[in-house]
């Protein structure tokens, strides 16, 4: 079936809890991973600083993939003409790709893809870049920013009672790495509300105490531009098709967020909490349906935070390099 290219979701490398997650990609779309994917793993000591930098990794990691870049990811239901390869397994309730490609071409039996659908993994099929080719078709229409805001759907921060959205935790982990770089090691004033819920506790743990000297604002299409040029750091949406961040006025440092999470911040869609007739007393909420509330403080995804930080060239700056090496110890990264 025809598929259109979109930006690679930031949660492509995200693991969450001990539950079955939905599909990574929407049906009818595909994305390309520009980084190497697939084993075997190569230890950091064998790769070295220069070799890792050539692969876009600028701080020590445990190991690196040695597979080719350019893997194509699609929704599991969009795959045609493949059959399972017997003998492949996962850790718990599905497949996790630990044994390599687990789907073969129905006609030639050549391994062509890896289906991943185990617990904690976003369900997807990763096509080997050497086993697929692009069939030319009509050029996709790139949606303008106004339409992204008007027709896009914001991801709610809480999807079920007691649980923060895994999409938000993944997005915050990536954005936190960019925000730490943009801070230049100085305190950052946050605008309050959900933005502070997402980043406030983490920045308190990562940055030195003192008065904020830099200011962050939620900016983007559809929001007022007054005062936007005076901020030091802008929290902006990433275009869902092109993967390019919205460019704010005034040339502040940019911290990218997936468009659906950014829309959930900028234009929250709260359920109405008024009865059919009359009104409720101040401070009283209707109880049908119950308002969604998380059961714990928000935590950006630690793995994606460190993964992203290691791939930002600024991590080579002495202050950030020292902090990164400290954070590799799990007991050092506490934001709750």
PDB file of N, CA and C in Angstrom, residues 90-180:
ATOM      1  N   UNK A  90      11.189 -13.038  21.833  1.00  0.00           N
ATOM      2  CA  UNK A  90      11.384 -11.779  22.527  1.00  0.00           C
ATOM      3  C   UNK A  90      11.628 -12.031  23.996  1.00  0.00           C
ATOM      4  N   UNK A  91      11.579 -10.965  24.761  1.00  0.00           N
ATOM      5  CA  UNK A  91      11.861 -11.083  26.185  1.00  0.00           C
ATOM      6  C   UNK A  91      10.639 -11.535  26.964  1.00  0.00           C
ATOM      7  N   UNK A  92       9.437 -11.100  26.532  1.00  0.00           N
ATOM      8  CA  UNK A  92       8.267 -11.329  27.360  1.00  0.00           C
ATOM      9  C   UNK A  92       7.059 -11.764  26.539  1.00  0.00           C
ATOM     10  N   UNK A  93       6.295 -10.800  26.027  1.00  0.00           N
ATOM     11  CA  UNK A  93       5.009 -11.128  25.411  1.00  0.00           C
ATOM     12  C   UNK A  93       4.994 -10.981  23.901  1.00  0.00           C
ATOM     13  N   UNK A  94       6.147 -10.782  23.282  1.00  0.00           N
ATOM     14  CA  UNK A  94       6.161 -10.612  21.836  1.00  0.00           C
ATOM     15  C   UNK A  94       7.570 -10.712  21.285  1.00  0.00           C
ATOM     16  N   UNK A  95       7.806 -10.013  20.188  1.00  0.00           N
ATOM     17  CA  UNK A  95       9.097 -10.031  19.514  1.00  0.00           C
ATOM     18  C   UNK A  95       9.851  -8.737  19.816  1.00  0.00           C
ATOM     19  N   UNK A  96      11.165  -8.835  19.990  1.00  0.00           N
ATOM     20  CA  UNK A  96      11.937  -7.624  20.261  1.00  0.00           C
ATOM     21  C   UNK A  96      13.156  -7.484  19.364  1.00  0.00           C
ATOM     22  N   UNK A  97      13.304  -8.346  18.370  1.00  0.00           N
ATOM     23  CA  UNK A  97      14.397  -8.220  17.418  1.00  0.00           C
ATOM     24  C   UNK A  97      15.751  -8.636  17.926  1.00  0.00           C
ATOM     25  N   UNK A  98      15.811  -9.296  19.056  1.00  0.00           N
ATOM     26  CA  UNK A  98      17.120  -9.658  19.624  1.00  0.00           C
ATOM     27  C   UNK A  98      17.875 -10.656  18.760  1.00  0.00           C
ATOM     28  N   UNK A  99      17.165 -11.416  17.934  1.00  0.00           N
ATOM     29  CA  UNK A  99      17.812 -12.414  17.085  1.00  0.00           C
ATOM     30  C   UNK A  99      17.991 -11.924  15.649  1.00  0.00           C
ATOM     31  N   UNK A 100      17.810 -10.638  15.427  1.00  0.00           N
ATOM     32  CA  UNK A 100      17.956 -10.104  14.079  1.00  0.00           C
ATOM     33  C   UNK A 100      16.638 -10.116  13.318  1.00  0.00           C
ATOM     34  N   UNK A 101      16.679  -9.944  11.996  1.00  0.00           N
ATOM     35  CA  UNK A 101      15.447  -9.904  11.199  1.00  0.00           C
ATOM     36  C   UNK A 101      14.572 -11.128  11.440  1.00  0.00           C
ATOM     37  N   UNK A 102      13.277 -10.891  11.604  1.00  0.00           N
ATOM     38  CA  UNK A 102      12.351 -12.001  11.864  1.00  0.00           C
ATOM     39  C   UNK A 102      11.218 -12.087  10.849  1.00  0.00           C
ATOM     40  N   UNK A 103      11.292 -11.278   9.787  1.00  0.00           N
ATOM     41  CA  UNK A 103      10.343 -11.363   8.683  1.00  0.00           C
ATOM     42  C   UNK A 103      11.115 -11.591   7.393  1.00  0.00           C
ATOM     43  N   UNK A 104      10.609 -12.504   6.559  1.00  0.00           N
ATOM     44  CA  UNK A 104      11.257 -12.819   5.291  1.00  0.00           C
ATOM     45  C   UNK A 104      10.318 -12.502   4.135  1.00  0.00           C
ATOM     46  N   UNK A 105      10.894 -12.273   2.978  1.00  0.00           N
ATOM     47  CA  UNK A 105      10.110 -12.061   1.771  1.00  0.00           C
ATOM     48  C   UNK A 105       9.333 -13.340   1.449  1.00  0.00           C
ATOM     49  N   UNK A 106       8.067 -13.188   1.168  1.00  0.00           N
ATOM     50  CA  UNK A 106       7.209 -14.353   0.910  1.00  0.00           C
ATOM     51  C   UNK A 106       7.631 -15.096  -0.344  1.00  0.00           C
ATOM     52  N   UNK A 107       8.243 -14.396  -1.298  1.00  0.00           N
ATOM     53  CA  UNK A 107       8.594 -15.026  -2.567  1.00  0.00           C
ATOM     54  C   UNK A 107       9.991 -15.630  -2.563  1.00  0.00           C
ATOM     55  N   UNK A 108      10.974 -14.906  -1.968  1.00  0.00           N
ATOM     56  CA  UNK A 108      12.355 -15.372  -2.083  1.00  0.00           C
ATOM     57  C   UNK A 108      12.952 -15.863  -0.768  1.00  0.00           C
ATOM     58  N   UNK A 109      12.241 -15.735   0.330  1.00  0.00           N
ATOM     59  CA  UNK A 109      12.695 -16.177   1.660  1.00  0.00           C
ATOM     60  C   UNK A 109      13.866 -15.354   2.202  1.00  0.00           C
ATOM     61  N   UNK A 110      14.197 -14.256   1.592  1.00  0.00           N
ATOM     62  CA  UNK A 110      15.292 -13.424   2.086  1.00  0.00           C
ATOM     63  C   UNK A 110      14.827 -12.623   3.300  1.00  0.00           C
ATOM     64  N   UNK A 111      15.626 -12.583   4.395  1.00  0.00           N
ATOM     65  CA  UNK A 111      15.251 -11.742   5.539  1.00  0.00           C
ATOM     66  C   UNK A 111      15.193 -10.273   5.117  1.00  0.00           C
ATOM     67  N   UNK A 112      14.069  -9.620   5.413  1.00  0.00           N
ATOM     68  CA  UNK A 112      13.896  -8.251   4.930  1.00  0.00           C
ATOM     69  C   UNK A 112      13.507  -7.256   6.019  1.00  0.00           C
ATOM     70  N   UNK A 113      13.054  -7.734   7.177  1.00  0.00           N
ATOM     71  CA  UNK A 113      12.536  -6.781   8.160  1.00  0.00           C
ATOM     72  C   UNK A 113      12.539  -7.400   9.552  1.00  0.00           C
ATOM     73  N   UNK A 114      12.368  -6.513  10.538  1.00  0.00           N
ATOM     74  CA  UNK A 114      12.274  -6.933  11.931  1.00  0.00           C
ATOM     75  C   UNK A 114      11.005  -6.348  12.533  1.00  0.00           C
ATOM     76  N   UNK A 115      10.133  -7.240  12.968  1.00  0.00           N
ATOM     77  CA  UNK A 115       8.929  -6.796  13.672  1.00  0.00           C
ATOM     78  C   UNK A 115       9.236  -6.747  15.168  1.00  0.00           C
ATOM     79  N   UNK A 116       8.806  -5.652  15.801  1.00  0.00           N
ATOM     80  CA  UNK A 116       9.013  -5.477  17.236  1.00  0.00           C
ATOM     81  C   UNK A 116       7.665  -5.152  17.870  1.00  0.00           C
ATOM     82  N   UNK A 117       7.240  -6.004  18.793  1.00  0.00           N
ATOM     83  CA  UNK A 117       5.932  -5.800  19.435  1.00  0.00           C
ATOM     84  C   UNK A 117       5.890  -6.363  20.853  1.00  0.00           C
ATOM     85  N   UNK A 118       7.063  -6.518  21.465  1.00  0.00           N
ATOM     86  CA  UNK A 118       7.119  -7.012  22.837  1.00  0.00           C
ATOM     87  C   UNK A 118       6.622  -5.925  23.796  1.00  0.00           C
ATOM     88  N   UNK A 119       6.418  -6.304  25.042  1.00  0.00           N
ATOM     89  CA  UNK A 119       5.997  -5.323  26.027  1.00  0.00           C
ATOM     90  C   UNK A 119       7.078  -4.262  26.184  1.00  0.00           C
ATOM     91  N   UNK A 120       6.655  -3.037  26.446  1.00  0.00           N
ATOM     92  CA  UNK A 120       7.481  -1.848  26.650  1.00  0.00           C
ATOM     93  C   UNK A 120       7.999  -1.246  25.348  1.00  0.00           C
ATOM     94  N   UNK A 121       7.733  -1.883  24.183  1.00  0.00           N
ATOM     95  CA  UNK A 121       8.251  -1.414  22.898  1.00  0.00           C
ATOM     96  C   UNK A 121       7.100  -0.899  22.037  1.00  0.00           C
ATOM     97  N   UNK A 122       7.287   0.238  21.407  1.00  0.00           N
ATOM     98  CA  UNK A 122       6.302   0.733  20.451  1.00  0.00           C
ATOM     99  C   UNK A 122       6.285  -0.201  19.242  1.00  0.00           C
ATOM    100  N   UNK A 123       5.113  -0.703  18.898  1.00  0.00           N
ATOM    101  CA  UNK A 123       5.007  -1.721  17.860  1.00  0.00           C
ATOM    102  C   UNK A 123       5.359  -1.136  16.486  1.00  0.00           C
ATOM    103  N   UNK A 124       6.227  -1.845  15.769  1.00  0.00           N
ATOM    104  CA  UNK A 124       6.697  -1.340  14.478  1.00  0.00           C
ATOM    105  C   UNK A 124       7.318  -2.482  13.686  1.00  0.00           C
ATOM    106  N   UNK A 125       7.457  -2.257  12.395  1.00  0.00           N
ATOM    107  CA  UNK A 125       8.233  -3.125  11.522  1.00  0.00           C
ATOM    108  C   UNK A 125       9.352  -2.281  10.924  1.00  0.00           C
ATOM    109  N   UNK A 126      10.591  -2.718  11.155  1.00  0.00           N
ATOM    110  CA  UNK A 126      11.770  -2.019  10.647  1.00  0.00           C
ATOM    111  C   UNK A 126      12.284  -2.765   9.423  1.00  0.00           C
ATOM    112  N   UNK A 127      12.240  -2.122   8.266  1.00  0.00           N
ATOM    113  CA  UNK A 127      12.670  -2.715   7.005  1.00  0.00           C
ATOM    114  C   UNK A 127      14.163  -2.496   6.801  1.00  0.00           C
ATOM    115  N   UNK A 128      14.872  -3.571   6.445  1.00  0.00           N
ATOM    116  CA  UNK A 128      16.308  -3.453   6.182  1.00  0.00           C
ATOM    117  C   UNK A 128      16.537  -2.512   4.997  1.00  0.00           C
ATOM    118  N   UNK A 129      17.419  -1.513   5.129  1.00  0.00           N
ATOM    119  CA  UNK A 129      17.605  -0.558   4.030  1.00  0.00           C
ATOM    120  C   UNK A 129      18.111  -1.199   2.748  1.00  0.00           C
ATOM    121  N   UNK A 130      18.841  -2.313   2.856  1.00  0.00           N
ATOM    122  CA  UNK A 130      19.365  -2.978   1.658  1.00  0.00           C
ATOM    123  C   UNK A 130      18.345  -3.888   0.997  1.00  0.00           C
ATOM    124  N   UNK A 131      17.191  -4.074   1.642  1.00  0.00           N
ATOM    125  CA  UNK A 131      16.204  -5.027   1.131  1.00  0.00           C
ATOM    126  C   UNK A 131      14.965  -4.345   0.561  1.00  0.00           C
ATOM    127  N   UNK A 132      14.922  -3.014   0.600  1.00  0.00           N
ATOM    128  CA  UNK A 132      13.743  -2.311   0.089  1.00  0.00           C
ATOM    129  C   UNK A 132      14.198  -1.203  -0.856  1.00  0.00           C
ATOM    130  N   UNK A 133      13.315  -0.756  -1.700  1.00  0.00           N
ATOM    131  CA  UNK A 133      13.584   0.364  -2.588  1.00  0.00           C
ATOM    132  C   UNK A 133      12.328   1.222  -2.675  1.00  0.00           C
ATOM    133  N   UNK A 134      12.549   2.490  -2.940  1.00  0.00           N
ATOM    134  CA  UNK A 134      11.441   3.430  -3.033  1.00  0.00           C
ATOM    135  C   UNK A 134      10.854   3.390  -4.431  1.00  0.00           C
ATOM    136  N   UNK A 135       9.545   3.258  -4.512  1.00  0.00           N
ATOM    137  CA  UNK A 135       8.835   3.315  -5.787  1.00  0.00           C
ATOM    138  C   UNK A 135       8.356   4.744  -5.987  1.00  0.00           C
ATOM    139  N   UNK A 136       8.804   5.422  -7.050  1.00  0.00           N
ATOM    140  CA  UNK A 136       8.413   6.826  -7.232  1.00  0.00           C
ATOM    141  C   UNK A 136       6.902   6.995  -7.288  1.00  0.00           C
ATOM    142  N   UNK A 137       6.453   8.074  -6.709  1.00  0.00           N
ATOM    143  CA  UNK A 137       5.039   8.406  -6.707  1.00  0.00           C
ATOM    144  C   UNK A 137       4.876   9.905  -6.678  1.00  0.00           C
ATOM    145  N   UNK A 138       3.664  10.378  -6.572  1.00  0.00           N
ATOM    146  CA  UNK A 138       3.452  11.828  -6.522  1.00  0.00           C
ATOM    147  C   UNK A 138       4.112  12.447  -5.297  1.00  0.00           C
ATOM    148  N   UNK A 139       4.668  13.636  -5.474  1.00  0.00           N
ATOM    149  CA  UNK A 139       5.304  14.327  -4.362  1.00  0.00           C
ATOM    150  C   UNK A 139       4.269  14.683  -3.309  1.00  0.00           C
ATOM    151  N   UNK A 140       4.546  14.388  -2.047  1.00  0.00           N
ATOM    152  CA  UNK A 140       3.564  14.684  -1.000  1.00  0.00           C
ATOM    153  C   UNK A 140       3.393  16.190  -0.809  1.00  0.00           C
ATOM    154  N   UNK A 141       2.217  16.597  -0.435  1.00  0.00           N
ATOM    155  CA  UNK A 141       1.957  18.000  -0.131  1.00  0.00           C
ATOM    156  C   UNK A 141       2.390  18.273   1.300  1.00  0.00           C
ATOM    157  N   UNK A 142       3.275  19.231   1.477  1.00  0.00           N
ATOM    158  CA  UNK A 142       3.752  19.582   2.804  1.00  0.00           C
ATOM    159  C   UNK A 142       2.737  20.507   3.467  1.00  0.00           C
ATOM    160  N   UNK A 143       2.221  20.095   4.580  1.00  0.00           N
ATOM    161  CA  UNK A 143       1.213  20.864   5.300  1.00  0.00           C
ATOM    162  C   UNK A 143       1.831  22.130   5.881  1.00  0.00           C
ATOM    163  N   UNK A 144       1.157  23.274   5.685  1.00  0.00           N
ATOM    164  CA  UNK A 144       1.677  24.506   6.257  1.00  0.00           C
ATOM    165  C   UNK A 144       1.418  24.526   7.756  1.00  0.00           C
ATOM    166  N   UNK A 145       2.144  25.409   8.464  1.00  0.00           N
ATOM    167  CA  UNK A 145       2.063  25.445   9.919  1.00  0.00           C
ATOM    168  C   UNK A 145       0.652  25.776  10.407  1.00  0.00           C
ATOM    169  N   UNK A 146      -0.035  26.648   9.688  1.00  0.00           N
ATOM    170  CA  UNK A 146      -1.389  26.983  10.102  1.00  0.00           C
ATOM    171  C   UNK A 146      -2.299  25.769  10.108  1.00  0.00           C
ATOM    172  N   UNK A 147      -2.154  24.913   9.099  1.00  0.00           N
ATOM    173  CA  UNK A 147      -2.967  23.698   9.036  1.00  0.00           C
ATOM    174  C   UNK A 147      -2.546  22.699  10.107  1.00  0.00           C
ATOM    175  N   UNK A 148      -1.241  22.641  10.392  1.00  0.00           N
ATOM    176  CA  UNK A 148      -0.783  21.753  11.468  1.00  0.00           C
ATOM    177  C   UNK A 148      -1.482  22.102  12.773  1.00  0.00           C
ATOM    178  N   UNK A 149      -1.602  23.400  13.061  1.00  0.00           N
ATOM    179  CA  UNK A 149      -2.256  23.827  14.301  1.00  0.00           C
ATOM    180  C   UNK A 149      -3.757  23.606  14.234  1.00  0.00           C
ATOM    181  N   UNK A 150      -4.364  23.936  13.087  1.00  0.00           N
ATOM    182  CA  UNK A 150      -5.814  23.882  12.967  1.00  0.00           C
ATOM    183  C   UNK A 150      -6.342  22.454  12.940  1.00  0.00           C
ATOM    184  N   UNK A 151      -5.629  21.564  12.251  1.00  0.00           N
ATOM    185  CA  UNK A 151      -6.136  20.201  12.061  1.00  0.00           C
ATOM    186  C   UNK A 151      -5.392  19.169  12.901  1.00  0.00           C
ATOM    187  N   UNK A 152      -4.296  19.568  13.532  1.00  0.00           N
ATOM    188  CA  UNK A 152      -3.544  18.618  14.347  1.00  0.00           C
ATOM    189  C   UNK A 152      -4.246  18.300  15.648  1.00  0.00           C
ATOM    190  N   UNK A 153      -3.878  17.189  16.215  1.00  0.00           N
ATOM    191  CA  UNK A 153      -4.465  16.755  17.488  1.00  0.00           C
ATOM    192  C   UNK A 153      -3.363  16.726  18.550  1.00  0.00           C
ATOM    193  N   UNK A 154      -3.577  17.475  19.612  1.00  0.00           N
ATOM    194  CA  UNK A 154      -2.614  17.482  20.690  1.00  0.00           C
ATOM    195  C   UNK A 154      -2.659  16.200  21.503  1.00  0.00           C
ATOM    196  N   UNK A 155      -1.481  15.689  21.856  1.00  0.00           N
ATOM    197  CA  UNK A 155      -1.411  14.510  22.721  1.00  0.00           C
ATOM    198  C   UNK A 155      -1.660  14.941  24.161  1.00  0.00           C
ATOM    199  N   UNK A 156      -2.639  14.356  24.837  1.00  0.00           N
ATOM    200  CA  UNK A 156      -2.904  14.756  26.222  1.00  0.00           C
ATOM    201  C   UNK A 156      -1.774  14.320  27.143  1.00  0.00           C
ATOM    202  N   UNK A 157      -1.464  15.108  28.169  1.00  0.00           N
ATOM    203  CA  UNK A 157      -0.371  14.738  29.080  1.00  0.00           C
ATOM    204  C   UNK A 157      -0.682  13.508  29.918  1.00  0.00           C
ATOM    205  N   UNK A 158      -1.956  13.247  30.164  1.00  0.00           N
ATOM    206  CA  UNK A 158      -2.372  12.068  30.924  1.00  0.00           C
ATOM    207  C   UNK A 158      -3.385  11.320  30.076  1.00  0.00           C
ATOM    208  N   UNK A 159      -3.081  10.061  29.749  1.00  0.00           N
ATOM    209  CA  UNK A 159      -3.942   9.297  28.854  1.00  0.00           C
ATOM    210  C   UNK A 159      -4.884   8.361  29.588  1.00  0.00           C
ATOM    211  N   UNK A 160      -4.541   7.985  30.791  1.00  0.00           N
ATOM    212  CA  UNK A 160      -5.402   7.158  31.619  1.00  0.00           C
ATOM    213  C   UNK A 160      -5.159   7.547  33.069  1.00  0.00           C
ATOM    214  N   UNK A 161      -6.161   7.357  33.927  1.00  0.00           N
ATOM    215  CA  UNK A 161      -6.022   7.826  35.303  1.00  0.00           C
ATOM    216  C   UNK A 161      -4.743   7.318  35.966  1.00  0.00           C
ATOM    217  N   UNK A 162      -3.976   8.249  36.516  1.00  0.00           N
ATOM    218  CA  UNK A 162      -2.787   7.890  37.281  1.00  0.00           C
ATOM    219  C   UNK A 162      -1.501   7.838  36.503  1.00  0.00           C
ATOM    220  N   UNK A 163      -1.552   7.930  35.155  1.00  0.00           N
ATOM    221  CA  UNK A 163      -0.352   7.716  34.353  1.00  0.00           C
ATOM    222  C   UNK A 163      -0.086   8.908  33.433  1.00  0.00           C
ATOM    223  N   UNK A 164       1.121   9.452  33.519  1.00  0.00           N
ATOM    224  CA  UNK A 164       1.565  10.411  32.529  1.00  0.00           C
ATOM    225  C   UNK A 164       1.696   9.719  31.176  1.00  0.00           C
ATOM    226  N   UNK A 165       1.476  10.450  30.113  1.00  0.00           N
ATOM    227  CA  UNK A 165       1.586   9.893  28.769  1.00  0.00           C
ATOM    228  C   UNK A 165       3.028   9.483  28.469  1.00  0.00           C
ATOM    229  N   UNK A 166       3.250   8.264  27.979  1.00  0.00           N
ATOM    230  CA  UNK A 166       4.611   7.880  27.585  1.00  0.00           C
ATOM    231  C   UNK A 166       5.138   8.743  26.448  1.00  0.00           C
ATOM    232  N   UNK A 167       4.249   9.263  25.582  1.00  0.00           N
ATOM    233  CA  UNK A 167       4.688  10.161  24.521  1.00  0.00           C
ATOM    234  C   UNK A 167       5.304  11.421  25.106  1.00  0.00           C
ATOM    235  N   UNK A 168       4.686  11.944  26.166  1.00  0.00           N
ATOM    236  CA  UNK A 168       5.214  13.149  26.796  1.00  0.00           C
ATOM    237  C   UNK A 168       6.547  12.872  27.477  1.00  0.00           C
ATOM    238  N   UNK A 169       6.672  11.727  28.147  1.00  0.00           N
ATOM    239  CA  UNK A 169       7.927  11.410  28.817  1.00  0.00           C
ATOM    240  C   UNK A 169       9.066  11.263  27.808  1.00  0.00           C
ATOM    241  N   UNK A 170       8.778  10.624  26.659  1.00  0.00           N
ATOM    242  CA  UNK A 170       9.794  10.477  25.624  1.00  0.00           C
ATOM    243  C   UNK A 170      10.179  11.829  25.047  1.00  0.00           C
ATOM    244  N   UNK A 171       9.180  12.635  24.704  1.00  0.00           N
ATOM    245  CA  UNK A 171       9.448  13.947  24.125  1.00  0.00           C
ATOM    246  C   UNK A 171      10.227  14.829  25.092  1.00  0.00           C
ATOM    247  N   UNK A 172       9.887  14.771  26.374  1.00  0.00           N
ATOM    248  CA  UNK A 172      10.571  15.589  27.372  1.00  0.00           C
ATOM    249  C   UNK A 172      12.014  15.150  27.550  1.00  0.00           C
ATOM    250  N   UNK A 173      12.293  13.854  27.442  1.00  0.00           N
ATOM    251  CA  UNK A 173      13.673  13.387  27.566  1.00  0.00           C
ATOM    252  C   UNK A 173      14.563  13.961  26.482  1.00  0.00           C
ATOM    253  N   UNK A 174      14.068  13.974  25.235  1.00  0.00           N
ATOM    254  CA  UNK A 174      14.838  14.542  24.127  1.00  0.00           C
ATOM    255  C   UNK A 174      14.965  16.055  24.290  1.00  0.00           C
ATOM    256  N   UNK A 175      13.834  16.720  24.599  1.00  0.00           N
ATOM    257  CA  UNK A 175      13.851  18.182  24.721  1.00  0.00           C
ATOM    258  C   UNK A 175      14.740  18.639  25.871  1.00  0.00           C
ATOM    259  N   UNK A 176      14.791  17.865  26.954  1.00  0.00           N
ATOM    260  CA  UNK A 176      15.609  18.250  28.102  1.00  0.00           C
ATOM    261  C   UNK A 176      17.083  18.332  27.729  1.00  0.00           C
ATOM    262  N   UNK A 177      17.545  17.436  26.863  1.00  0.00           N
ATOM    263  CA  UNK A 177      18.941  17.496  26.426  1.00  0.00           C
ATOM    264  C   UNK A 177      19.211  18.808  25.689  1.00  0.00           C
ATOM    265  N   UNK A 178      18.316  19.186  24.789  1.00  0.00           N
ATOM    266  CA  UNK A 178      18.473  20.450  24.057  1.00  0.00           C
ATOM    267  C   UNK A 178      18.368  21.639  25.010  1.00  0.00           C
ATOM    268  N   UNK A 179      17.471  21.543  25.988  1.00  0.00           N
ATOM    269  CA  UNK A 179      17.290  22.636  26.941  1.00  0.00           C
ATOM    270  C   UNK A 179      18.524  22.811  27.816  1.00  0.00           C
ATOM    271  N   UNK A 180      19.142  21.722  28.214  1.00  0.00           N
ATOM    272  CA  UNK A 180      20.353  21.804  29.031  1.00  0.00           C
ATOM    273  C   UNK A 180      21.472  22.487  28.251  1.00  0.00           C
TER     274      UNK A 180
END
